[in-house]
CSV table of C-alpha atoms (C1' of nucleotides) in Angstrom, one decimal:
chain,number,residue,atom,x,y,z
A,1,MET,CA,83.0,112.4,99.3
A,2,LYS,CA,82.9,111.2,96.0
A,3,LEU,CA,86.2,110.9,93.7
A,4,THR,CA,85.8,108.2,91.0
A,5,SER,CA,86.8,107.1,87.9
A,6,LYS,CA,84.5,109.2,86.3
A,7,GLY,CA,86.4,112.5,87.3
A,8,ARG,CA,89.8,110.8,86.6
A,9,TYR,CA,88.4,110.1,83.5
A,10,ALA,CA,87.5,113.3,82.6
A,11,VAL,CA,90.8,115.1,83.6
A,12,MET,CA,92.7,112.3,81.2
A,13,ALA,CA,90.5,113.2,78.3
A,14,LEU,CA,91.3,116.5,78.4
A,15,VAL,CA,94.7,116.1,78.9
A,16,ASP,CA,94.3,114.3,76.1
A,17,LEU,CA,91.8,117.1,74.3
A,18,ALA,CA,94.4,119.6,75.6
A,19,ARG,CA,97.6,117.9,73.6
A,20,PHE,CA,95.9,116.8,70.4
A,21,ASP,CA,93.8,120.0,69.5
A,22,ASN,CA,96.3,122.1,67.9
A,23,ILE,CA,94.7,123.2,64.2
A,24,ASN,CA,91.8,120.7,64.3
A,25,PRO,CA,89.0,119.4,66.7
A,26,VAL,CA,89.6,115.8,68.7
A,27,SER,CA,87.0,113.1,68.1
A,28,LEU,CA,85.8,111.5,71.0
A,29,ARG,CA,87.0,108.1,69.0
A,30,ASP,CA,90.5,108.8,69.1
A,31,ILE,CA,90.5,109.6,72.6
A,32,SER,CA,88.9,106.5,73.2
A,33,LEU,CA,91.5,104.6,71.9
A,34,ARG,CA,94.6,106.3,73.1
A,35,GLN,CA,93.3,106.6,76.7
A,36,GLY,CA,91.6,103.3,77.2
A,37,ILE,CA,88.4,104.6,78.1
A,38,SER,CA,84.8,103.4,76.0
A,39,LEU,CA,83.5,105.6,74.0
A,40,ASP,CA,79.9,105.4,75.2
A,41,TYR,CA,80.8,106.5,78.8
A,42,LEU,CA,83.4,109.8,76.8
A,43,GLU,CA,79.8,111.0,75.7
A,44,GLN,CA,78.4,111.1,78.8
A,45,ILE,CA,81.3,112.9,80.3
A,46,PHE,CA,81.9,115.5,77.8
A,47,SER,CA,78.5,116.0,77.6
A,48,LYS,CA,78.2,117.3,81.2
A,49,LEU,CA,81.6,118.9,80.0
A,50,LYS,CA,80.0,120.8,77.5
A,51,LYS,CA,77.3,122.1,80.3
A,52,ASP,CA,79.8,123.8,81.9
A,53,GLN,CA,81.5,124.9,78.5
A,54,ILE,CA,85.0,124.0,79.4
A,55,VAL,CA,85.0,122.3,75.7
A,56,LYS,CA,83.0,123.3,73.0
A,57,SER,CA,81.6,120.2,70.4
A,58,ILE,CA,82.0,120.9,66.2
A,59,ARG,CA,79.9,118.4,64.8
A,60,GLY,CA,80.1,116.5,61.2
A,61,THR,CA,82.7,114.9,59.5
A,62,HIS,CA,86.1,116.3,61.3
A,63,GLY,CA,84.0,117.4,64.3
A,64,GLY,CA,85.5,116.9,67.3
A,65,TYR,CA,85.9,118.9,70.9
A,66,VAL,CA,87.7,121.8,71.2
A,67,LEU,CA,89.1,123.3,74.8
A,68,SER,CA,87.0,126.5,75.4
A,69,LYS,CA,89.5,128.5,77.3
A,70,LYS,CA,93.2,127.9,77.5
A,71,PRO,CA,94.4,125.2,79.7
A,72,ASN,CA,95.9,127.2,82.1
A,73,GLU,CA,93.0,128.7,82.6
A,74,ILE,CA,90.9,124.9,82.9
A,75,LYS,CA,91.3,124.1,86.9
A,76,LEU,CA,90.7,121.1,88.1
A,77,THR,CA,87.8,122.3,90.4
A,78,ASN,CA,86.1,123.3,87.3
A,79,ILE,CA,85.9,119.6,85.9
A,80,PHE,CA,85.2,118.0,88.8
A,81,HIS,CA,82.3,120.7,89.5
A,82,ALA,CA,81.5,119.5,85.6
A,83,VAL,CA,81.1,115.7,86.1
A,84,ASP,CA,79.1,116.0,89.6
A,85,GLU,CA,82.1,114.7,91.6
A,86,LYS,CA,81.4,116.6,94.7
A,87,VAL,CA,84.2,116.9,96.8
A,88,LYS,CA,82.0,116.7,99.1
A,89,THR,CA,82.6,114.5,102.4
A,90,VAL,CA,79.8,112.5,104.2
A,91,GLN,CA,76.6,114.3,104.7
A,92,CYS,CA,75.1,115.1,108.0
A,93,LYS,CA,71.5,114.7,107.4
A,94,LYS,CA,70.5,117.9,106.4
A,95,GLU,CA,67.1,117.8,105.2
A,96,SER,CA,66.3,118.1,108.8
A,97,LYS,CA,66.9,121.5,110.4
A,98,LYS,CA,67.3,119.9,113.8
A,99,GLY,CA,70.8,118.6,112.8
A,100,CYS,CA,73.2,115.8,112.5
A,101,ASN,CA,72.1,112.3,112.8
A,102,GLY,CA,68.1,113.7,114.8
A,103,LYS,CA,69.9,115.5,117.4
A,104,SER,CA,69.2,119.3,118.2
A,105,THR,CA,72.9,120.1,117.6
A,106,LYS,CA,75.1,120.0,115.1
A,107,CYS,CA,77.2,116.8,115.3
A,108,VAL,CA,81.0,116.7,116.8
A,109,THR,CA,82.7,116.5,113.3
A,110,HIS,CA,80.4,118.3,111.2
A,111,ASN,CA,83.2,121.5,110.7
A,112,LEU,CA,85.7,118.6,110.3
A,113,TRP,CA,83.9,118.0,106.8
A,114,ASP,CA,83.7,121.4,106.0
A,115,GLU,CA,87.3,122.2,106.6
A,116,LEU,CA,88.0,119.0,104.9
A,117,GLU,CA,86.4,120.3,101.9
A,118,ASN,CA,88.2,123.8,102.0
A,119,HIS,CA,91.5,121.7,102.1
A,120,ILE,CA,90.9,120.1,99.2
A,121,ASN,CA,89.6,122.5,97.1
A,122,THR,CA,92.3,124.7,97.9
A,123,PHE,CA,94.5,121.9,96.1
A,124,PHE,CA,92.0,121.9,93.1
A,125,GLU,CA,91.8,125.1,92.3
A,126,LYS,CA,95.5,125.6,92.5
A,127,LYS,CA,96.0,123.0,89.8
A,128,SER,CA,95.0,124.0,86.3
A,129,LEU,CA,94.9,121.3,82.6
A,130,GLU,CA,98.4,123.2,81.7
A,131,ASP,CA,100.1,121.9,84.8
A,132,LEU,CA,99.6,118.3,84.1
A,133,LEU,CA,100.5,118.8,80.7
A,134,LYS,CA,104.0,120.6,81.5
A,135,ASN,CA,104.6,117.2,84.1
A,136,ASN,CA,103.5,114.6,81.3
A,137,ILE,CA,105.3,116.1,78.3
A,138,GLU,CA,108.6,116.5,81.1
A,139,ARG,CA,108.5,112.5,81.6
A,140,ARG,CA,108.3,111.7,78.5
A,141,THR,CA,111.7,114.0,77.3
B,1,MET,CA,88.5,107.7,97.6
B,2,LYS,CA,86.9,106.9,100.3
B,3,LEU,CA,85.1,108.9,103.3
B,4,THR,CA,82.0,107.6,104.5
B,5,SER,CA,79.7,107.7,107.3
B,6,LYS,CA,81.9,105.1,108.3
B,7,GLY,CA,84.6,107.2,109.2
B,8,ARG,CA,82.3,109.7,110.7
B,9,TYR,CA,80.7,107.4,112.7
B,10,ALA,CA,84.2,106.0,114.6
B,11,VAL,CA,85.4,110.1,114.8
B,12,MET,CA,81.5,110.8,116.6
B,13,ALA,CA,81.9,107.7,119.0
B,14,LEU,CA,85.5,108.3,119.8
B,15,VAL,CA,85.1,111.7,120.9
B,16,ASP,CA,81.9,110.9,123.1
B,17,LEU,CA,84.1,108.2,124.3
B,18,ALA,CA,87.2,111.0,125.1
B,19,ARG,CA,84.3,113.2,126.4
B,20,PHE,CA,82.4,110.7,129.1
B,21,ASP,CA,85.8,108.2,129.9
B,22,ASN,CA,86.7,109.6,133.1
B,23,ILE,CA,86.7,107.2,135.5
B,24,ASN,CA,84.3,104.2,134.5
B,25,PRO,CA,84.9,102.7,131.2
B,26,VAL,CA,81.8,103.6,128.6
B,27,SER,CA,79.3,101.4,127.0
B,28,LEU,CA,77.9,101.3,123.0
B,29,ARG,CA,74.5,101.5,124.2
B,30,ASP,CA,75.3,104.8,125.4
B,31,ILE,CA,77.1,106.2,122.8
B,32,SER,CA,74.4,104.6,120.5
B,33,LEU,CA,72.0,106.5,122.2
B,34,ARG,CA,74.2,110.4,122.7
B,35,GLN,CA,75.1,109.6,119.0
B,36,GLY,CA,72.0,108.4,117.8
B,37,ILE,CA,74.0,105.2,116.1
B,38,SER,CA,72.9,101.8,115.4
B,39,LEU,CA,74.4,99.5,118.6
B,40,ASP,CA,75.2,96.7,116.1
B,41,TYR,CA,77.0,98.8,113.7
B,42,LEU,CA,78.8,100.7,116.2
B,43,GLU,CA,80.0,97.4,117.5
B,44,GLN,CA,81.4,95.9,114.1
B,45,ILE,CA,83.5,99.4,114.0
B,46,PHE,CA,84.9,99.6,118.1
B,47,SER,CA,86.1,95.5,116.8
B,48,LYS,CA,88.2,97.3,114.2
B,49,LEU,CA,89.3,100.0,116.6
B,50,LYS,CA,90.1,97.8,119.4
B,51,LYS,CA,92.5,95.6,116.8
B,52,ASP,CA,94.2,98.9,116.2
B,53,GLN,CA,94.9,99.4,119.3
B,54,ILE,CA,92.8,102.5,119.7
B,55,VAL,CA,90.7,101.4,122.2
B,56,LYS,CA,90.3,98.8,124.9
B,57,SER,CA,87.5,96.8,126.2
B,58,ILE,CA,86.5,95.8,129.6
B,59,ARG,CA,83.5,93.2,129.5
B,60,GLY,CA,80.9,92.7,131.4
B,61,THR,CA,78.4,94.8,133.7
B,62,HIS,CA,79.2,98.3,133.5
B,63,GLY,CA,82.1,97.2,131.3
B,64,GLY,CA,82.7,99.1,128.1
B,65,TYR,CA,85.6,100.6,126.1
B,66,VAL,CA,88.2,103.2,127.0
B,67,LEU,CA,90.6,105.1,124.6
B,68,SER,CA,93.8,103.4,124.8
B,69,LYS,CA,96.1,106.4,124.6
B,70,LYS,CA,95.6,110.3,125.6
B,71,PRO,CA,93.2,112.1,122.9
B,72,ASN,CA,95.9,114.4,121.7
B,73,GLU,CA,97.9,111.0,120.5
B,74,ILE,CA,94.6,109.8,118.4
B,75,LYS,CA,95.2,111.3,115.3
B,76,LEU,CA,92.5,110.9,113.0
B,77,THR,CA,94.8,109.3,110.3
B,78,ASN,CA,94.4,106.3,112.8
B,79,ILE,CA,91.0,106.0,113.3
B,80,PHE,CA,90.5,106.0,109.5
B,81,HIS,CA,93.3,103.7,108.8
B,82,ALA,CA,91.7,101.6,111.9
B,83,VAL,CA,87.9,101.5,110.4
B,84,ASP,CA,89.5,100.6,106.6
B,85,GLU,CA,88.4,104.5,105.5
B,86,LYS,CA,91.3,104.4,102.7
B,87,VAL,CA,92.2,107.8,101.9
B,88,LYS,CA,92.9,106.4,98.5
B,89,THR,CA,91.6,107.7,95.5
B,90,VAL,CA,90.8,106.5,92.2
B,91,GLN,CA,93.2,103.7,91.2
B,92,CYS,CA,94.8,102.9,88.0
B,93,LYS,CA,94.6,99.4,87.9
B,94,LYS,CA,98.0,98.2,89.9
B,95,GLU,CA,97.2,94.8,89.8
B,96,SER,CA,98.8,95.1,86.0
B,97,LYS,CA,102.6,96.0,85.7
B,98,LYS,CA,101.9,97.8,82.5
B,99,GLY,CA,100.6,101.0,83.5
B,100,CYS,CA,96.9,102.7,83.7
B,101,ASN,CA,93.9,101.7,81.9
B,102,GLY,CA,96.2,98.8,79.9
B,103,LYS,CA,98.5,101.0,78.6
B,104,SER,CA,102.1,100.7,78.3
B,105,THR,CA,102.7,104.1,80.3
B,106,LYS,CA,101.5,105.7,83.6
B,107,CYS,CA,98.2,107.5,82.6
B,108,VAL,CA,98.5,111.8,83.0
B,109,THR,CA,96.6,111.9,86.0
B,110,HIS,CA,98.9,109.4,88.2
B,111,ASN,CA,100.9,111.6,89.7
B,112,LEU,CA,97.3,113.6,90.9
B,113,TRP,CA,96.2,111.1,93.0
B,114,ASP,CA,99.1,110.7,94.5
B,115,GLU,CA,99.9,114.3,95.4
B,116,LEU,CA,96.3,114.8,96.6
B,117,GLU,CA,96.1,111.8,99.1
B,118,ASN,CA,99.1,113.4,100.7
B,119,HIS,CA,98.0,116.5,100.5
B,120,ILE,CA,94.5,115.0,102.3
B,121,ASN,CA,96.9,112.9,104.7
B,122,THR,CA,98.6,115.4,106.1
B,123,PHE,CA,95.4,117.1,107.3
B,124,PHE,CA,94.3,114.3,108.9
B,125,GLU,CA,98.0,114.1,110.5
B,126,LYS,CA,97.6,117.2,112.1
B,127,LYS,CA,94.0,116.5,113.8
B,128,SER,CA,93.6,114.7,116.7
B,129,LEU,CA,90.8,113.6,118.6
B,130,GLU,CA,91.8,116.6,121.7
B,131,ASP,CA,91.4,118.9,119.0
B,132,LEU,CA,87.9,118.3,118.4
B,133,LEU,CA,86.8,117.7,121.8
B,134,LYS,CA,88.5,121.2,122.6
B,135,ASN,CA,86.3,122.6,119.3
B,136,ASN,CA,83.1,121.1,120.5
B,137,ILE,CA,83.4,122.0,124.5
B,138,GLU,CA,84.0,126.1,123.2
B,139,ARG,CA,81.2,125.6,121.4
B,140,ARG,CA,78.8,124.6,123.8
B,141,THR,CA,79.4,127.2,126.3
C,1,DA,C1',72.6,82.7,138.4
C,2,DC,C1',71.7,86.4,135.8
C,3,DA,C1',72.0,90.7,133.9
C,4,DT,C1',74.6,93.6,130.9
C,5,DA,C1',78.0,94.5,127.5
C,6,DC,C1',81.7,93.0,124.6
C,7,DC,C1',82.2,89.2,120.6
C,8,DT,C1',81.6,87.2,115.5
C,9,DG,C1',80.4,86.0,111.8
C,10,DA,C1',76.7,85.8,108.1
C,11,DC,C1',73.0,88.3,105.8
C,12,DT,C1',70.7,92.2,103.1
C,13,DA,C1',68.1,96.3,101.0
C,14,DA,C1',69.4,100.0,98.6
C,15,DA,C1',72.1,103.2,96.1
C,16,DA,C1',76.2,104.0,93.5
C,17,DT,C1',79.3,103.1,90.2
C,18,DG,C1',80.9,102.2,85.7
C,19,DG,C1',79.7,101.2,81.8
C,20,DT,C1',76.3,99.4,77.1
C,21,DC,C1',72.7,99.9,74.1
C,22,DA,C1',70.0,102.1,71.0
C,23,DA,C1',68.6,105.5,68.1
C,24,DG,C1',68.4,109.5,67.0
C,25,DT,C1',70.6,115.0,64.9
C,26,DA,C1',73.7,117.6,62.0
C,27,DT,C1',77.5,118.3,58.7
C,28,DA,C1',81.6,117.8,55.4
C,29,DG,C1',83.1,115.9,52.0
C,30,DT,C1',82.3,113.6,47.3
D,1,DA,C1',72.0,114.2,47.1
D,2,DC,C1',74.6,110.4,49.5
D,3,DT,C1',76.8,109.1,53.1
D,4,DA,C1',80.1,108.5,56.4
D,5,DT,C1',81.3,110.8,60.2
D,6,DA,C1',80.9,112.7,65.0
D,7,DC,C1',78.1,114.3,68.3
D,8,DT,C1',73.6,113.5,71.0
D,9,DT,C1',70.3,112.1,74.3
D,10,DG,C1',67.9,108.6,77.3
D,11,DA,C1',67.0,104.5,79.2
D,12,DC,C1',68.9,100.4,80.8
D,13,DC,C1',71.8,96.9,83.6
D,14,DA,C1',75.5,94.4,85.9
D,15,DT,C1',78.3,94.7,89.8
D,16,DT,C1',80.3,96.4,93.9
D,17,DT,C1',79.9,99.1,98.1
D,18,DT,C1',77.7,100.6,101.9
D,19,DA,C1',75.2,101.0,106.1
D,20,DG,C1',73.2,98.6,108.3
D,21,DT,C1',70.4,94.3,110.6
D,22,DC,C1',70.4,89.4,112.9
D,23,DA,C1',71.1,85.6,115.4
D,24,DG,C1',74.2,83.6,118.3
D,25,DG,C1',77.3,83.4,120.8
D,26,DT,C1',81.2,84.5,125.6
D,27,DA,C1',83.1,86.6,129.8
D,28,DT,C1',82.4,89.3,134.1
D,29,DG,C1',80.5,92.1,137.9
D,30,DT,C1',77.0,91.8,141.7
DNA sequence: ACATACCTGACTAAAATGGTCAAGTATAGT
DNA sequence: ACTATACTTGACCATTTTAGTCAGGTATGT
């Protein structure tokens, strides 16, 4: 299972982006300063987000990034998928056609991980950027 | 979030144990052979399982391990907890009282991880060894 | 006594993580 | 045209975690 800082940063940055993306694009430098995330690292993350068309980039002075869709259309699943945070639990070796751990049958836990994966994905499919945004605005009033 | 092979091995080993633990204790050597897990690694894992009283050990010839409770009383939560597989997602630095990422407020994703954690724990609290056992027996008939 | 099997702790190679660094390219504003 | 801003790309790296191995025990049934 992979769910690390990269995914967290991606979500934080996108919430930030969603909040300030009104008229002008938002520069990574601003996000970096506001969220306390290294600029260089943000660039890596945003290049992936762009590849998955979650954000659009605008170059040049006063350039920056803009969301490609509305906040309620961006689910957390999409974000994690973009930055390679696979909600994929321990792999039973799948290269070998044989089964898990070189045995001829599936290991007893094989189905378990599939179920867990579904369970987690359900959670992330329901949550959108907008949900987080709301939650955050409420808390700051 | 940590959910690695150690946890998977622990579950596999315990299911194996539950299946063969009828009259005699089961030796790690047998589990190692049946499940294809290194004996030395199993010993590490079982020392933790023992510390959390999920299994009992019997020394000497024909010794081995035995479950401390009935399979339906052993939830996966207990197992993962024992082997230090914390279903704990990305940490926002908690040492600093200030908040996440050195900012004075909680980061926007802070609550999200708590929710996720609960969501996953719910899953593991419902699943017991017995469930896996049943599932496995069904499949092999 | 001796084989079996648990017990303990130190060690380690390889991979993943969380970045940094360097050298660009594109564009807006002057 | 120049220049500052900001995106773009790819290589690099220190640290930590993972998934074990290794070496030496200790306890106990036969």
